[in-house]
């Protein structure tokens, strides 16, 4: 569907202003070079230019139909020549007849205006060519803007799809182990099995409900982390301990949903799983210069062979952070003196995907 030549008030103002400038230029050139009376010169200039401005509107739609790259060069040239001859010829004849009538009270101007018909046609051809070029430039600019917007929208959709894929990578082993634990507890401790089943249900409900959200609050995220750790405590008992040092005022801070989950899974898998002694997962959170900081640590037993994993968890976090915040330097890990430490920073000036 062809777009309007004057889609809004701004376009109308620009269109009128451009033709107004042309009227002033034409009036100045004729008046200063011929010393003809000002009024008939103005009548000629205003009428001839206004008529071409009106005839120029249909040219916009024809130009859209015959664009370079969308039609053959032959059709493009034939179309422009045909439209140009009809437009310029009709404009020149109508202008000559009407201006002759309107300027009749000034015989000296009538004598002038009846001579340069060829000059008027030449100026009409020049105006037509310039108008067509301007239209093609506008069409090219509009097409370029549409392409940029389409690519940006497509990129945003791809980012959203990729984020949803990353968020959906729940560790299946956790679900299997949890269900196995519940199965065992139904025989040995039915009440504990019921409690664990409720926690697992709440955990999965939160995981699913945040699937379409780009951001959540730290408070909601930590509630779900607590559910996860409590479920794991059923399996590991007192061997798994956790402590949170999170100021209450930070619970309203925004973070990507499920961004912390892989960190605690990592602590359980490589800390609690492999240890015969108590493992403490500690979380310290603070905000500095508009950035929310996390330090998550867990002790581990040096010398114990580490469980080999696919490394999906930390890679998942890095990929998501890079997509959301355009940085791959927000997550750091290190080991020292029997402590595994994760440092995570989340800017608070970025509320979602840019």
mmCIF file of C-alpha atoms in Angstrom:
data_model
loop_
_atom_site.group_PDB
_atom_site.id
_atom_site.type_symbol
_atom_site.label_atom_id
_atom_site.label_comp_id
_atom_site.label_asym_id
_atom_site.label_seq_id
_atom_site.Cartn_x
_atom_site.Cartn_y
_atom_site.Cartn_z
ATOM 1 C CA UNK A 1 0.000 0.000 0.000
ATOM 2 C CA UNK A 2 1.399 3.361 -1.061
ATOM 3 C CA UNK A 3 2.188 5.829 1.690
ATOM 4 C CA UNK A 4 0.727 9.316 1.720
ATOM 5 C CA UNK A 5 2.933 12.144 0.526
ATOM 6 C CA UNK A 6 1.721 14.226 3.481
ATOM 7 C CA UNK A 7 1.242 11.741 6.355
ATOM 8 C CA UNK A 8 1.214 14.335 9.144
ATOM 9 C CA UNK A 9 1.257 18.048 9.951
ATOM 10 C CA UNK A 10 5.033 18.216 9.950
ATOM 11 C CA UNK A 11 5.163 16.842 6.402
ATOM 12 C CA UNK A 12 2.505 19.347 5.304
ATOM 13 C CA UNK A 13 4.485 22.232 6.797
ATOM 14 C CA UNK A 14 7.691 21.075 5.088
ATOM 15 C CA UNK A 15 5.890 20.677 1.764
ATOM 16 C CA UNK A 16 4.319 24.141 1.942
ATOM 17 C CA UNK A 17 7.578 25.709 3.136
ATOM 18 C CA UNK A 18 9.593 24.164 0.284
ATOM 19 C CA UNK A 19 7.213 25.479 -2.355
ATOM 20 C CA UNK A 20 7.061 28.826 -0.551
ATOM 21 C CA UNK A 21 10.828 29.152 -0.849
ATOM 22 C CA UNK A 22 10.537 28.349 -4.561
ATOM 23 C CA UNK A 23 7.922 31.112 -4.976
ATOM 24 C CA UNK A 24 10.211 33.628 -3.294
ATOM 25 C CA UNK A 25 13.183 32.597 -5.462
ATOM 26 C CA UNK A 26 11.170 32.809 -8.674
ATOM 27 C CA UNK A 27 9.662 36.150 -7.690
ATOM 28 C CA UNK A 28 13.048 37.593 -6.770
ATOM 29 C CA UNK A 29 14.738 36.463 -9.989
ATOM 30 C CA UNK A 30 11.985 37.759 -12.312
ATOM 31 C CA UNK A 31 11.385 41.010 -10.454
ATOM 32 C CA UNK A 32 15.053 41.937 -10.056
ATOM 33 C CA UNK A 33 16.078 40.966 -13.592
ATOM 34 C CA UNK A 34 13.161 42.529 -15.494
ATOM 35 C CA UNK A 35 11.944 45.431 -13.345
ATOM 36 C CA UNK A 36 8.346 44.336 -13.996
ATOM 37 C CA UNK A 37 5.554 45.387 -11.611
ATOM 38 C CA UNK A 38 5.623 43.442 -8.346
ATOM 39 C CA UNK A 39 1.939 42.451 -8.146
ATOM 40 C CA UNK A 40 1.577 40.665 -11.521
ATOM 41 C CA UNK A 41 4.955 39.034 -10.942
ATOM 42 C CA UNK A 42 3.711 37.768 -7.588
ATOM 43 C CA UNK A 43 0.441 36.541 -9.133
ATOM 44 C CA UNK A 44 2.370 34.589 -11.768
ATOM 45 C CA UNK A 45 4.799 33.124 -9.246
ATOM 46 C CA UNK A 46 2.181 32.121 -6.669
ATOM 47 C CA UNK A 47 -0.213 30.591 -9.196
ATOM 48 C CA UNK A 48 2.372 28.695 -11.250
ATOM 49 C CA UNK A 49 4.145 27.324 -8.185
ATOM 50 C CA UNK A 50 0.915 26.424 -6.362
ATOM 51 C CA UNK A 51 -0.320 24.575 -9.449
ATOM 52 C CA UNK A 52 2.903 22.572 -9.684
ATOM 53 C CA UNK A 53 2.687 21.814 -5.952
ATOM 54 C CA UNK A 54 -0.782 20.321 -6.496
ATOM 55 C CA UNK A 55 0.332 18.370 -9.580
ATOM 56 C CA UNK A 56 3.358 17.173 -7.621
ATOM 57 C CA UNK A 57 1.253 15.188 -5.156
ATOM 58 C CA UNK A 58 0.135 12.471 -7.623
ATOM 59 C CA UNK A 59 3.750 12.219 -8.804
ATOM 60 C CA UNK A 60 4.621 10.911 -5.322
ATOM 61 C CA UNK A 61 2.370 7.878 -5.721
ATOM 62 C CA UNK A 62 3.599 7.181 -9.240
ATOM 63 C CA UNK A 63 7.197 7.417 -8.013
ATOM 64 C CA UNK A 64 6.439 4.828 -5.322
ATOM 65 C CA UNK A 65 5.062 2.430 -7.923
ATOM 66 C CA UNK A 66 8.144 2.694 -10.135
ATOM 67 C CA UNK A 67 11.180 2.490 -7.879
ATOM 68 C CA UNK A 68 14.700 1.505 -8.923
ATOM 69 C CA UNK A 69 15.216 -2.148 -8.107
ATOM 70 C CA UNK A 70 11.483 -2.883 -8.061
ATOM 71 C CA UNK A 71 10.820 -2.284 -11.758
ATOM 72 C CA UNK A 72 12.880 -2.489 -14.926
ATOM 73 C CA UNK A 73 14.965 0.495 -16.020
ATOM 74 C CA UNK A 74 13.006 0.668 -19.277
ATOM 75 C CA UNK A 75 9.642 0.887 -17.494
ATOM 76 C CA UNK A 76 11.065 3.416 -15.059
ATOM 77 C CA UNK A 77 12.340 5.717 -17.821
ATOM 78 C CA UNK A 78 9.170 5.409 -19.947
ATOM 79 C CA UNK A 79 6.987 6.086 -16.914
ATOM 80 C CA UNK A 80 8.947 9.163 -15.847
ATOM 81 C CA UNK A 81 9.047 10.559 -19.390
ATOM 82 C CA UNK A 82 5.308 10.069 -19.851
ATOM 83 C CA UNK A 83 4.367 11.556 -16.497
ATOM 84 C CA UNK A 84 6.888 14.356 -16.992
ATOM 85 C CA UNK A 85 5.544 15.353 -20.423
ATOM 86 C CA UNK A 86 1.922 15.299 -19.231
ATOM 87 C CA UNK A 87 2.670 17.149 -15.987
ATOM 88 C CA UNK A 88 4.983 19.818 -17.396
ATOM 89 C CA UNK A 89 2.950 20.309 -20.588
ATOM 90 C CA UNK A 90 -0.325 20.625 -18.734
ATOM 91 C CA UNK A 91 1.217 22.898 -16.129
ATOM 92 C CA UNK A 92 2.764 25.221 -18.742
ATOM 93 C CA UNK A 93 -0.429 25.536 -20.814
ATOM 94 C CA UNK A 94 -2.742 26.087 -17.833
ATOM 95 C CA UNK A 95 -0.354 28.575 -16.266
ATOM 96 C CA UNK A 96 -0.012 30.563 -19.480
ATOM 97 C CA UNK A 97 -3.780 30.810 -20.001
ATOM 98 C CA UNK A 98 -4.665 31.648 -16.387
ATOM 99 C CA UNK A 99 -1.777 34.063 -15.824
ATOM 100 C CA UNK A 100 -2.691 35.903 -19.041
ATOM 101 C CA UNK A 101 -6.181 36.479 -17.673
ATOM 102 C CA UNK A 102 -5.060 37.381 -14.142
ATOM 103 C CA UNK A 103 -2.411 39.853 -15.319
ATOM 104 C CA UNK A 104 -4.577 41.531 -17.988
ATOM 105 C CA UNK A 105 -4.634 44.841 -16.043
ATOM 106 C CA UNK A 106 -0.863 45.059 -16.605
ATOM 107 C CA UNK A 107 -0.271 45.025 -20.389
ATOM 108 C CA UNK A 108 3.490 45.254 -20.033
ATOM 109 C CA UNK A 109 3.511 42.031 -17.985
ATOM 110 C CA UNK A 110 1.186 40.338 -20.454
ATOM 111 C CA UNK A 111 3.681 41.058 -23.219
ATOM 112 C CA UNK A 112 6.441 39.548 -21.104
ATOM 113 C CA UNK A 113 4.527 36.433 -20.051
ATOM 114 C CA UNK A 114 3.456 35.568 -23.614
ATOM 115 C CA UNK A 115 7.020 35.369 -24.900
ATOM 116 C CA UNK A 116 8.916 32.835 -22.757
ATOM 117 C CA UNK A 117 6.675 29.729 -23.048
ATOM 118 C CA UNK A 118 9.771 27.672 -23.857
ATOM 119 C CA UNK A 119 11.474 29.131 -20.802
ATOM 120 C CA UNK A 120 8.472 28.218 -18.663
ATOM 121 C CA UNK A 121 8.549 24.647 -20.026
ATOM 122 C CA UNK A 122 12.285 24.422 -19.334
ATOM 123 C CA UNK A 123 11.774 25.581 -15.757
ATOM 124 C CA UNK A 124 8.924 23.071 -15.400
ATOM 125 C CA UNK A 125 11.181 20.245 -16.581
ATOM 126 C CA UNK A 126 13.831 21.302 -14.071
ATOM 127 C CA UNK A 127 11.288 21.445 -11.231
ATOM 128 C CA UNK A 128 9.869 18.049 -12.212
ATOM 129 C CA UNK A 129 13.310 16.431 -12.231
ATOM 130 C CA UNK A 130 14.225 17.948 -8.857
ATOM 131 C CA UNK A 131 10.855 16.959 -7.366
ATOM 132 C CA UNK A 132 11.257 13.368 -8.580
ATOM 133 C CA UNK A 133 14.775 13.187 -7.135
ATOM 134 C CA UNK A 134 13.531 14.507 -3.785
ATOM 135 C CA UNK A 135 10.738 11.924 -3.793
ATOM 136 C CA UNK A 136 13.185 9.123 -4.537
ATOM 137 C CA UNK A 137 15.434 10.315 -1.710
ATOM 138 C CA UNK A 138 12.465 10.318 0.689
ATOM 139 C CA UNK A 139 11.450 6.828 -0.441
ATOM 140 C CA UNK A 140 15.021 5.583 -0.032
ATOM 141 C CA UNK A 141 15.210 7.088 3.460
ATOM 142 C CA UNK A 142 11.844 5.589 4.458
ATOM 143 C CA UNK A 143 12.860 2.167 3.148
ATOM 144 C CA UNK A 144 16.147 2.403 5.021
ATOM 145 C CA UNK A 145 14.350 3.357 8.253
ATOM 146 C CA UNK A 146 11.907 0.470 7.833
ATOM 147 C CA UNK A 147 14.794 -1.913 7.270
ATOM 148 C CA UNK A 148 16.622 -0.666 10.370
ATOM 149 C CA UNK A 149 13.448 -0.896 12.474
ATOM 150 C CA UNK A 150 12.668 -4.375 11.143
ATOM 151 C CA UNK A 151 16.181 -5.598 11.861
ATOM 152 C CA UNK A 152 16.056 -4.087 15.359
ATOM 153 C CA UNK A 153 12.684 -5.712 16.024
ATOM 154 C CA UNK A 154 13.933 -9.040 14.674
ATOM 155 C CA UNK A 155 17.050 -8.789 16.824
ATOM 156 C CA UNK A 156 14.902 -8.037 19.870
ATOM 157 C CA UNK A 157 12.717 -11.049 19.107
ATOM 158 C CA UNK A 158 15.785 -13.265 18.695
ATOM 159 C CA UNK A 159 17.197 -12.013 21.999
ATOM 160 C CA UNK A 160 13.871 -12.691 23.714
ATOM 161 C CA UNK A 161 13.692 -16.192 22.257
ATOM 162 C CA UNK A 162 17.273 -16.901 23.289
ATOM 163 C CA UNK A 163 16.622 -15.580 26.799
ATOM 164 C CA UNK A 164 13.543 -17.760 27.133
ATOM 165 C CA UNK A 165 15.549 -20.771 25.991
ATOM 166 C CA UNK A 166 18.250 -20.028 28.539
ATOM 167 C CA UNK A 167 15.712 -19.493 31.321
ATOM 168 C CA UNK A 168 14.050 -22.798 30.497
ATOM 169 C CA UNK A 169 17.221 -24.816 31.095
ATOM 170 C CA UNK A 170 16.187 -26.180 34.501
ATOM 171 C CA UNK A 171 18.506 -28.881 35.734
ATOM 172 C CA UNK A 172 16.555 -32.122 35.131
ATOM 173 C CA UNK A 173 18.743 -33.967 37.661
ATOM 174 C CA UNK A 174 17.390 -31.713 40.404
ATOM 175 C CA UNK A 175 13.831 -32.679 39.479
ATOM 176 C CA UNK A 176 14.675 -36.384 39.285
ATOM 177 C CA UNK A 177 16.516 -36.347 42.610
ATOM 178 C CA UNK A 178 13.727 -34.366 44.279
ATOM 179 C CA UNK A 179 11.078 -36.795 43.068
ATOM 180 C CA UNK A 180 13.189 -39.757 44.192
ATOM 181 C CA UNK A 181 13.592 -38.164 47.617
ATOM 182 C CA UNK A 182 9.842 -37.584 47.839
ATOM 183 C CA UNK A 183 9.245 -41.192 46.828
ATOM 184 C CA UNK A 184 11.513 -42.421 49.629
ATOM 185 C CA UNK A 185 9.988 -40.062 52.181
ATOM 186 C CA UNK A 186 6.458 -41.282 51.448
ATOM 187 C CA UNK A 187 7.503 -44.529 53.145
ATOM 188 C CA UNK A 188 9.766 -43.271 55.945
ATOM 189 C CA UNK A 189 8.305 -39.816 56.674
ATOM 190 C CA UNK A 190 5.007 -39.049 54.925
ATOM 191 C CA UNK A 191 4.684 -35.597 56.507
ATOM 192 C CA UNK A 192 8.154 -34.612 55.280
ATOM 193 C CA UNK A 193 7.265 -35.938 51.833
ATOM 194 C CA UNK A 194 4.160 -33.768 51.787
ATOM 195 C CA UNK A 195 6.155 -30.705 52.909
ATOM 196 C CA UNK A 196 8.816 -31.309 50.273
ATOM 197 C CA UNK A 197 6.178 -31.792 47.586
ATOM 198 C CA UNK A 198 4.591 -28.436 48.460
ATOM 199 C CA UNK A 199 7.992 -26.714 48.298
ATOM 200 C CA UNK A 200 8.785 -28.344 44.968
ATOM 201 C CA UNK A 201 5.373 -27.290 43.640
ATOM 202 C CA UNK A 202 5.936 -23.665 44.731
ATOM 203 C CA UNK A 203 9.425 -23.741 43.234
ATOM 204 C CA UNK A 204 8.205 -24.966 39.859
ATOM 205 C CA UNK A 205 5.252 -22.552 39.898
ATOM 206 C CA UNK A 206 7.633 -19.609 40.338
ATOM 207 C CA UNK A 207 9.944 -20.941 37.638
ATOM 208 C CA UNK A 208 7.104 -21.208 35.146
ATOM 209 C CA UNK A 209 5.433 -17.908 36.092
ATOM 210 C CA UNK A 210 8.630 -15.921 35.516
ATOM 211 C CA UNK A 211 9.270 -17.508 32.134
ATOM 212 C CA UNK A 212 7.828 -14.544 30.233
ATOM 213 C CA UNK A 213 9.252 -11.824 32.492
ATOM 214 C CA UNK A 214 12.513 -10.074 31.765
ATOM 215 C CA UNK A 215 12.983 -8.864 35.328
ATOM 216 C CA UNK A 216 11.899 -9.756 38.858
ATOM 217 C CA UNK A 217 12.708 -8.473 42.342
ATOM 218 C CA UNK A 218 15.555 -9.759 44.453
ATOM 219 C CA UNK A 219 13.053 -10.565 47.202
ATOM 220 C CA UNK A 220 11.046 -12.935 44.992
ATOM 221 C CA UNK A 221 14.183 -14.527 43.609
ATOM 222 C CA UNK A 222 15.616 -15.200 47.072
ATOM 223 C CA UNK A 223 12.310 -16.708 48.222
ATOM 224 C CA UNK A 224 12.623 -19.248 45.432
ATOM 225 C CA UNK A 225 16.300 -19.846 46.171
ATOM 226 C CA UNK A 226 15.280 -20.618 49.755
ATOM 227 C CA UNK A 227 12.721 -23.146 48.472
ATOM 228 C CA UNK A 228 15.404 -24.775 46.354
ATOM 229 C CA UNK A 229 17.869 -25.034 49.232
ATOM 230 C CA UNK A 230 15.204 -26.349 51.600
ATOM 231 C CA UNK A 231 14.355 -29.065 49.080
ATOM 232 C CA UNK A 232 18.025 -29.998 48.825
ATOM 233 C CA UNK A 233 18.316 -30.024 52.618
ATOM 234 C CA UNK A 234 15.827 -32.886 52.693
ATOM 235 C CA UNK A 235 18.358 -34.916 50.730
ATOM 236 C CA UNK A 236 21.548 -33.756 52.408
ATOM 237 C CA UNK A 237 20.324 -32.962 55.913
ATOM 238 C CA UNK A 238 22.586 -30.934 58.176
ATOM 239 C CA UNK A 239 25.461 -31.284 55.710
ATOM 240 C CA UNK A 240 23.894 -28.404 53.772
ATOM 241 C CA UNK A 241 23.715 -25.036 55.531
ATOM 242 C CA UNK A 242 23.068 -21.610 54.077
ATOM 243 C CA UNK A 243 23.183 -18.030 55.285
ATOM 244 C CA UNK A 244 21.910 -14.854 53.650
ATOM 245 C CA UNK A 245 23.296 -11.398 54.382
ATOM 246 C CA UNK A 246 20.899 -9.272 52.354
ATOM 247 C CA UNK A 247 19.759 -5.851 53.616
ATOM 248 C CA UNK A 248 15.980 -5.573 53.518
ATOM 249 C CA UNK A 249 16.050 -2.398 51.426
ATOM 250 C CA UNK A 250 17.751 -4.306 48.602
ATOM 251 C CA UNK A 251 14.899 -6.791 48.218
ATOM 252 C CA UNK A 252 13.137 -4.400 45.820
ATOM 253 C CA UNK A 253 16.126 -4.311 43.449
ATOM 254 C CA UNK A 254 15.490 -5.828 40.026
ATOM 255 C CA UNK A 255 17.364 -8.780 38.585
ATOM 256 C CA UNK A 256 16.742 -11.225 35.725
ATOM 257 C CA UNK A 257 14.607 -14.154 36.955
ATOM 258 C CA UNK A 258 16.382 -17.444 37.667
ATOM 259 C CA UNK A 259 19.776 -15.750 37.252
ATOM 260 C CA UNK A 260 20.961 -16.889 40.704
ATOM 261 C CA UNK A 261 19.612 -20.427 40.554
ATOM 262 C CA UNK A 262 22.568 -21.977 38.656
ATOM 263 C CA UNK A 263 25.007 -20.506 41.204
ATOM 264 C CA UNK A 264 23.372 -22.346 44.092
ATOM 265 C CA UNK A 265 23.025 -25.497 42.011
ATOM 266 C CA UNK A 266 26.753 -25.237 41.356
ATOM 267 C CA UNK A 267 27.475 -24.910 45.095
ATOM 268 C CA UNK A 268 25.364 -27.971 45.865
ATOM 269 C CA UNK A 269 26.797 -30.045 43.044
ATOM 270 C CA UNK A 270 30.478 -29.273 43.571
ATOM 271 C CA UNK A 271 30.394 -28.512 47.285
ATOM 272 C CA UNK A 272 27.750 -30.426 49.204
ATOM 273 C CA UNK A 273 27.598 -33.415 46.873
ATOM 274 C CA UNK A 274 31.308 -34.164 47.146
ATOM 275 C CA UNK A 275 31.811 -33.378 50.817
ATOM 276 C CA UNK A 276 31.516 -35.575 53.880
ATOM 277 C CA UNK A 277 31.477 -32.580 56.221
ATOM 278 C CA UNK A 278 29.227 -29.558 56.620
ATOM 279 C CA UNK A 279 29.111 -27.160 53.677
ATOM 280 C CA UNK A 280 27.930 -23.586 54.221
ATOM 281 C CA UNK A 281 26.642 -21.544 51.301
ATOM 282 C CA UNK A 282 26.887 -17.861 52.189
ATOM 283 C CA UNK A 283 25.393 -14.954 50.289
ATOM 284 C CA UNK A 284 26.452 -11.358 50.862
ATOM 285 C CA UNK A 285 24.689 -8.611 48.900
ATOM 286 C CA UNK A 286 25.326 -4.887 48.704
ATOM 287 C CA UNK A 287 24.751 -2.013 46.316
ATOM 288 C CA UNK A 288 27.430 0.395 45.160
ATOM 289 C CA UNK A 289 27.342 3.101 42.465
ATOM 290 C CA UNK A 290 23.997 1.880 41.153
ATOM 291 C CA UNK A 291 25.219 -1.702 40.847
ATOM 292 C CA UNK A 292 23.838 -4.644 42.840
ATOM 293 C CA UNK A 293 26.691 -6.888 43.985
ATOM 294 C CA UNK A 294 26.588 -10.531 45.071
ATOM 295 C CA UNK A 295 29.297 -12.571 46.732
ATOM 296 C CA UNK A 296 28.249 -16.209 46.993
ATOM 297 C CA UNK A 297 30.721 -18.574 48.629
ATOM 298 C CA UNK A 298 30.806 -22.183 49.712
ATOM 299 C CA UNK A 299 33.530 -24.207 51.335
ATOM 300 C CA UNK A 300 34.669 -27.453 49.755
ATOM 301 C CA UNK A 301 37.037 -30.274 50.579
ATOM 302 C CA UNK A 302 40.332 -29.805 48.722
ATOM 303 C CA UNK A 303 41.660 -32.965 47.172
ATOM 304 C CA UNK A 304 38.256 -34.518 46.634
ATOM 305 C CA UNK A 305 37.796 -35.300 42.918
ATOM 306 C CA UNK A 306 35.385 -32.799 41.430
ATOM 307 C CA UNK A 307 32.236 -33.992 39.719
ATOM 308 C CA UNK A 308 32.594 -33.323 36.035
ATOM 309 C CA UNK A 309 29.745 -31.332 34.549
ATOM 310 C CA UNK A 310 28.826 -29.708 31.268
ATOM 311 C CA UNK A 311 29.348 -26.207 32.669
ATOM 312 C CA UNK A 312 25.908 -25.172 31.420
ATOM 313 C CA UNK A 313 25.026 -23.288 34.615
ATOM 314 C CA UNK A 314 27.728 -20.612 34.613
ATOM 315 C CA UNK A 315 27.702 -20.409 30.821
ATOM 316 C CA UNK A 316 23.943 -19.873 30.969
ATOM 317 C CA UNK A 317 24.356 -16.938 33.363
ATOM 318 C CA UNK A 318 27.121 -15.370 31.278
ATOM 319 C CA UNK A 319 25.063 -15.651 28.104
ATOM 320 C CA UNK A 320 21.982 -14.107 29.692
ATOM 321 C CA UNK A 321 23.921 -11.242 31.280
ATOM 322 C CA UNK A 322 25.613 -10.493 27.968
ATOM 323 C CA UNK A 323 22.266 -10.409 26.150
ATOM 324 C CA UNK A 324 20.579 -8.187 28.748
ATOM 325 C CA UNK A 325 23.375 -5.838 29.816
ATOM 326 C CA UNK A 326 25.705 -6.037 26.796
ATOM 327 C CA UNK A 327 28.651 -7.011 28.997
ATOM 328 C CA UNK A 328 30.554 -10.245 29.574
ATOM 329 C CA UNK A 329 32.373 -8.990 32.676
ATOM 330 C CA UNK A 330 29.573 -9.222 35.237
ATOM 331 C CA UNK A 331 30.359 -12.728 36.529
ATOM 332 C CA UNK A 332 33.638 -13.875 38.075
ATOM 333 C CA UNK A 333 34.582 -17.067 39.899
ATOM 334 C CA UNK A 334 37.645 -18.032 41.890
ATOM 335 C CA UNK A 335 38.930 -20.640 44.342
ATOM 336 C CA UNK A 336 41.164 -19.917 47.302
ATOM 337 C CA UNK A 337 41.955 -21.775 50.527
ATOM 338 C CA UNK A 338 39.092 -24.242 50.279
ATOM 339 C CA UNK A 339 36.533 -21.584 49.341
ATOM 340 C CA UNK A 340 34.757 -21.289 46.017
ATOM 341 C CA UNK A 341 33.654 -17.689 45.415
ATOM 342 C CA UNK A 342 31.304 -16.194 42.872
ATOM 343 C CA UNK A 343 31.157 -12.438 42.296
ATOM 344 C CA UNK A 344 28.113 -11.239 40.386
ATOM 345 C CA UNK A 345 27.230 -7.632 39.521
ATOM 346 C CA UNK A 346 23.868 -6.519 38.147
ATOM 347 C CA UNK A 347 23.418 -2.878 37.046
ATOM 348 C CA UNK A 348 20.275 -1.253 38.429
ATOM 349 C CA UNK A 349 20.054 1.365 35.684
ATOM 350 C CA UNK A 350 19.053 -1.263 33.119
ATOM 351 C CA UNK A 351 15.491 -2.460 33.524
ATOM 352 C CA UNK A 352 15.261 -5.173 30.952
ATOM 353 C CA UNK A 353 16.377 -5.650 27.350
ATOM 354 C CA UNK A 354 17.585 -2.568 25.510
#
